[in-house]
Tab-separated table of C-alpha atoms and ligand atoms in Angstrom:
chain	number	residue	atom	x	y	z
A	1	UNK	CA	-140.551	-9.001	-75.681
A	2	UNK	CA	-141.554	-5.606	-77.576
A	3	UNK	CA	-143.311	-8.093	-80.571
A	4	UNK	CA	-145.798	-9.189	-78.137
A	5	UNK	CA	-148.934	-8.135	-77.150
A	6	UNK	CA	-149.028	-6.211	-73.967
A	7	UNK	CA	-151.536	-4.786	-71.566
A	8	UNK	CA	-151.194	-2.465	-68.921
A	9	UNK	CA	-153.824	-3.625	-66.344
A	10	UNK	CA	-154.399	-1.426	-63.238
A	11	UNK	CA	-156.242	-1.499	-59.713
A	12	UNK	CA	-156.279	2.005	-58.411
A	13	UNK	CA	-158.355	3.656	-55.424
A	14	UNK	CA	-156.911	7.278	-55.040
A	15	UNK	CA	-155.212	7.358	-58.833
A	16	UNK	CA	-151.254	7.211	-58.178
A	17	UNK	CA	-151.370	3.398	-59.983
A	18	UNK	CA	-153.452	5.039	-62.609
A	19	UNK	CA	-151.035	7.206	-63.298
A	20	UNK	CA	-148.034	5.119	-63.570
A	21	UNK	CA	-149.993	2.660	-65.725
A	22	UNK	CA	-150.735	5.395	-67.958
A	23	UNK	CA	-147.174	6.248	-68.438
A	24	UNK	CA	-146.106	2.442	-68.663
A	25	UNK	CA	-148.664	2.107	-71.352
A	26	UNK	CA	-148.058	4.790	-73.506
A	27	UNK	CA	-143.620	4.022	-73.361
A	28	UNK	CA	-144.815	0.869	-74.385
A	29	UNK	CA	-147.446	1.915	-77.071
A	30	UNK	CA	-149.357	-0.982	-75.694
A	31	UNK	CA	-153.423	-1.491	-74.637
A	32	UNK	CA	-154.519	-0.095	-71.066
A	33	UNK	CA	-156.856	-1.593	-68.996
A	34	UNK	CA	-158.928	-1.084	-65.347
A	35	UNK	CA	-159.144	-3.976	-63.563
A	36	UNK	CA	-162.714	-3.715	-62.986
A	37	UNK	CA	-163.216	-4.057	-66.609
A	38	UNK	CA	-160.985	-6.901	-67.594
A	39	UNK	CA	-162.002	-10.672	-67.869
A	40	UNK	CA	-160.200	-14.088	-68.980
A	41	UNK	CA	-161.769	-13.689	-72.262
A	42	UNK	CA	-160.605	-10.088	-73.208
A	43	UNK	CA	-157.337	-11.019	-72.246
A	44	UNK	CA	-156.940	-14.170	-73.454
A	45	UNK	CA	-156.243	-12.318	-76.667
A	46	UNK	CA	-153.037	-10.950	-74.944
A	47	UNK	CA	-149.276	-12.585	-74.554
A	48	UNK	CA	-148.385	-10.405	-71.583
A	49	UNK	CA	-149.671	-8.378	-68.907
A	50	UNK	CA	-148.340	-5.670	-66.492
A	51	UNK	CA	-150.553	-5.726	-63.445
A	52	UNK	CA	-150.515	-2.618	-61.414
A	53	UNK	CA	-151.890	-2.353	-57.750
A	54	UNK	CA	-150.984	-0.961	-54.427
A	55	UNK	CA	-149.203	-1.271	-51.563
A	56	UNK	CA	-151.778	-1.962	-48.405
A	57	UNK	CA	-151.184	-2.791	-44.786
A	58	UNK	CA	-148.408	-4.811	-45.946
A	59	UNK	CA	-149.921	-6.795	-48.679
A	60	UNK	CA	-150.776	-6.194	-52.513
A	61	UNK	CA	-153.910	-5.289	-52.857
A	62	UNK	CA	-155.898	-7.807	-54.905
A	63	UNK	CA	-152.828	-9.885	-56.664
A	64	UNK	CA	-153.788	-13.042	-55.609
A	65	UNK	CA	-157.319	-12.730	-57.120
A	66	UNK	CA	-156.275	-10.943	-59.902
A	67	UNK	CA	-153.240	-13.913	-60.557
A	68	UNK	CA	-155.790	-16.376	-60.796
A	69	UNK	CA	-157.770	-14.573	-63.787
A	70	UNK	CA	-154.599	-13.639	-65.476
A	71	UNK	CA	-153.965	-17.701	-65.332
A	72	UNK	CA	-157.844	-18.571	-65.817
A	73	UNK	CA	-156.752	-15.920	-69.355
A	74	UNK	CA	-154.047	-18.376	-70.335
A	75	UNK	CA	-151.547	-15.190	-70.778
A	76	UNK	CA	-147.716	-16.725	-70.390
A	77	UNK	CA	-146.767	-14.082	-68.826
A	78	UNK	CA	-147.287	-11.826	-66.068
A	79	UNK	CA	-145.514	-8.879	-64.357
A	80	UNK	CA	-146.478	-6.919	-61.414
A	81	UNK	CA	-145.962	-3.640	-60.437
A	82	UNK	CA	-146.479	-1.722	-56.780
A	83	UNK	CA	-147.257	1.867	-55.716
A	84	UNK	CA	-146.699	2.658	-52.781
A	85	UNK	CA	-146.614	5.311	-49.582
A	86	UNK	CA	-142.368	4.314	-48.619
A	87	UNK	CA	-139.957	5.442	-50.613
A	88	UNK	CA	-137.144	3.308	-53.120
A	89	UNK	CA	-134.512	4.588	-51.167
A	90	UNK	CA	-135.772	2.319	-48.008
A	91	UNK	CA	-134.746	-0.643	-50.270
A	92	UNK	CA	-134.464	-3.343	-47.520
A	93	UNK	CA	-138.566	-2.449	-46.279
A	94	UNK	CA	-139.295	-2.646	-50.210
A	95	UNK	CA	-136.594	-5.718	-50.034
A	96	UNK	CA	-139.133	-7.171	-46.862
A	97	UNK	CA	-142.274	-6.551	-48.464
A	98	UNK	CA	-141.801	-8.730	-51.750
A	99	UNK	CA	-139.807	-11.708	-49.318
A	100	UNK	CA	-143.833	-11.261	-46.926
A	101	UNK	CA	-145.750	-11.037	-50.433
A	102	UNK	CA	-144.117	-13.683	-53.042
A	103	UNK	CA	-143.171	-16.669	-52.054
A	104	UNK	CA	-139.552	-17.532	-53.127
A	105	UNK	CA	-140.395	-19.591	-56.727
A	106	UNK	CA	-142.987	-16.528	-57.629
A	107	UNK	CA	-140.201	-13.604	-56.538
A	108	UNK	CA	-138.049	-15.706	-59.005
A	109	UNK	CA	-140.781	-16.263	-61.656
A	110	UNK	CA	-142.495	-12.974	-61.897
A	111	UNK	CA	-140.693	-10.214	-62.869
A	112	UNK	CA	-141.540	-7.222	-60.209
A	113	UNK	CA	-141.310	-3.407	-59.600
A	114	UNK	CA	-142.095	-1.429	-56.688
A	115	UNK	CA	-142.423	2.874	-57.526
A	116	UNK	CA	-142.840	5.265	-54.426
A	117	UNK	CA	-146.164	7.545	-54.778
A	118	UNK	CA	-147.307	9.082	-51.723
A	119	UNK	CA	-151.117	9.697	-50.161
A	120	UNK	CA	-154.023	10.850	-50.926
A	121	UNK	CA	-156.860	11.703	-48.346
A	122	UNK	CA	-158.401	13.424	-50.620
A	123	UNK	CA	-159.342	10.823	-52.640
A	124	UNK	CA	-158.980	7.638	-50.371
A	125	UNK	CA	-162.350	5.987	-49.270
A	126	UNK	CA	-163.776	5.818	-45.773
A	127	UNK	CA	-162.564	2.876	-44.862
A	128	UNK	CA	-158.845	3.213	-45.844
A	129	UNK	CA	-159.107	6.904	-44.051
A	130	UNK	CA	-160.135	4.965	-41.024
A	131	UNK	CA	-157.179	2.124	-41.599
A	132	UNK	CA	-154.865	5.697	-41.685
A	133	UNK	CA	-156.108	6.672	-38.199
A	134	UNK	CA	-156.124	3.497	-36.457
A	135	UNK	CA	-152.091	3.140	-37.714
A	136	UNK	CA	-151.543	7.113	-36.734
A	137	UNK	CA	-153.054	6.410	-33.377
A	138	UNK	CA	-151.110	3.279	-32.851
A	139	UNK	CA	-147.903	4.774	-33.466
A	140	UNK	CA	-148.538	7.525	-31.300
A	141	UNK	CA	-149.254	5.844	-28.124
A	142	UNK	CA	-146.321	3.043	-29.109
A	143	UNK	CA	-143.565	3.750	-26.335
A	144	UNK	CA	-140.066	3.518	-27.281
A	145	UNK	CA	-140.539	4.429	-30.793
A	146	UNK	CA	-137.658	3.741	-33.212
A	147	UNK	CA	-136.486	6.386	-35.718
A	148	UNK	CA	-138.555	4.916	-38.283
A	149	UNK	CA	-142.030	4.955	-35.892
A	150	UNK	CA	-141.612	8.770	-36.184
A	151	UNK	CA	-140.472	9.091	-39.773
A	152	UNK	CA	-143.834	7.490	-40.101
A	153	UNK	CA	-145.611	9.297	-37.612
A	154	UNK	CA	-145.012	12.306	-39.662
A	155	UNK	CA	-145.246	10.942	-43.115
A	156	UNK	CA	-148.795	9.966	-42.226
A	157	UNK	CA	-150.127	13.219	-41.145
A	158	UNK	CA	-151.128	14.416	-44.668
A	159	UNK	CA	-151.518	14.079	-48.378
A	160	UNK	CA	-147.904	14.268	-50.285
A	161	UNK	CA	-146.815	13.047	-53.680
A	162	UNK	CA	-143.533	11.481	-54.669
A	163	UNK	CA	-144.216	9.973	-57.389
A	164	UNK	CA	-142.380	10.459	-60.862
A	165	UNK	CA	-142.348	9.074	-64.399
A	166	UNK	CA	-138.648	8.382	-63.626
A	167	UNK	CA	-139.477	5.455	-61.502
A	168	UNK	CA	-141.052	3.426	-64.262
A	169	UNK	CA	-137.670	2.965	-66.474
A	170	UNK	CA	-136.452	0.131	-64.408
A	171	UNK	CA	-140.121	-1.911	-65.439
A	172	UNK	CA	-139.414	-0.204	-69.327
A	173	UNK	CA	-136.165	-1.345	-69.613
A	174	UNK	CA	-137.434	-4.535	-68.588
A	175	UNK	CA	-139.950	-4.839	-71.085
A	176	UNK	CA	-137.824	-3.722	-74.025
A	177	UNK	CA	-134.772	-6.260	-73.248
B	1	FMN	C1	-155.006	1.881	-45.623
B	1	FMN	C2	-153.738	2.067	-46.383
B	1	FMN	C3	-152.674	1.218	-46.209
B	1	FMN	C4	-151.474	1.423	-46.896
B	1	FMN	N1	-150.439	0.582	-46.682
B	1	FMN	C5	-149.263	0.802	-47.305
B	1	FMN	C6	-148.151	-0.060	-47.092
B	1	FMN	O1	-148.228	-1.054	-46.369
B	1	FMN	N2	-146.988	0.248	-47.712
B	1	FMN	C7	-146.844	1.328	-48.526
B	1	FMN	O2	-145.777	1.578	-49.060
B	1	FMN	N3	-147.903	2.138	-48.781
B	1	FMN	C8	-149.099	1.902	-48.190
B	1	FMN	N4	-150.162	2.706	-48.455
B	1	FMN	C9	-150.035	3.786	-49.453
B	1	FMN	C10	-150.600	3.350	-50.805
B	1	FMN	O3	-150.012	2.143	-51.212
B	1	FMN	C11	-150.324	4.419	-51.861
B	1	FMN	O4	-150.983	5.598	-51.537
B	1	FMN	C12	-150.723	3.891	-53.246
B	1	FMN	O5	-149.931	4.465	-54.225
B	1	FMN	C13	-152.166	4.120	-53.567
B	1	FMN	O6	-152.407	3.666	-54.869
B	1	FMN	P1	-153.651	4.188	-55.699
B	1	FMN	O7	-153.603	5.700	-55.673
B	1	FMN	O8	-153.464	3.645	-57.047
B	1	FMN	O9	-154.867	3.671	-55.022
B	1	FMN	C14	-151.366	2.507	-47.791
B	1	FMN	C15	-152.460	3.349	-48.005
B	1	FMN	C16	-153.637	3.137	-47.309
B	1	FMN	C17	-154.785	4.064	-47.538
């Protein structure tokens, strides 16, 4: 795959995708893009592209949308990337979140990569600081909670980082194969 032409194409809101696209793009020595700036035409000049986006409430953020001008592009092929707040380790919630996201001919189709990052508060907008509260305040009032609720609880409260360049060589090996 290393003879075609790639670009790194990323939707970020607090900069952890950023980042990892960065690092994709420059392993790869390949173009870099923002998603706000990308259209069919300017990619229709490309043979692959690595879409990068988060993980929120459960969902990607903007793949859908984003798969339909990657196909509207014409580029034969496409392979997607997650950040994300949960760690690899917790492999069968990663495991769960592809199964909710990709249906079962797209999990098989599109090559995919999920990389821990963390939170930002910092940098997160209002509304996604209010989505934060309404899940921290849920959890706290839930009765009964599970090891996992708490975990969360507690993972919630701040900003923390966990991202490394590390988790990127699974996508790099990929590429180079
Ligand atoms: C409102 C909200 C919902 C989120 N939902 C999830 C989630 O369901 N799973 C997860 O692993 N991380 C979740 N996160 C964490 C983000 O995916 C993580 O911070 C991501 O790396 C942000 O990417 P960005 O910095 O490129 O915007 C959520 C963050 C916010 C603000």
């Amino acid at each position: 795959m290393k003879q075609r032409k790639m670009i790194v194409v990323y939707k970020s809101s607090t900069g952890f995708t950023k980042k990892y696209a960065e690092l994709i793009a420059e392993r790869m020595e390949c173009a870099l893009a923002d998603y706000r700036n990308v259209s069919a035409d300017m990619l229709s000049g490309y043979d692959v592209v690595i879409f990068g986006t988060r993980a929120h409430a459960g969902m990607i953020d903007g793949y859908r949308k984003a798969k339909k001008l990657f196909e509207r592009s014409g580029i034969a092929t496409l392979v997607l990337f997650v950040t994300g707040a949960m760690p690899n380790t917790a492999t069968a919630t990663v495991e769960a979140f592809w199964e909710q996201n990709l249906p079962e001919g797209e999990r098989e189709k599109i090559p995919h990569f999920y990389m821990q990052s963390g939170l930002c508060y910092e940098k997160m907008s209002l509304t996604d600081r209010l989505m934060m509260k309404v899940a921290a305040v849920m959890v706290k009032n839930k009765k009964d909670k599970t090891a996992e609720d708490i975990a969360f609880e507690q993972a919630i409260k701040s900003s923390y980082d966990i991202s490394s360049a590390k988790y990127i060589e699974p996508l790099v090996s990929y590429l180079k194969s």
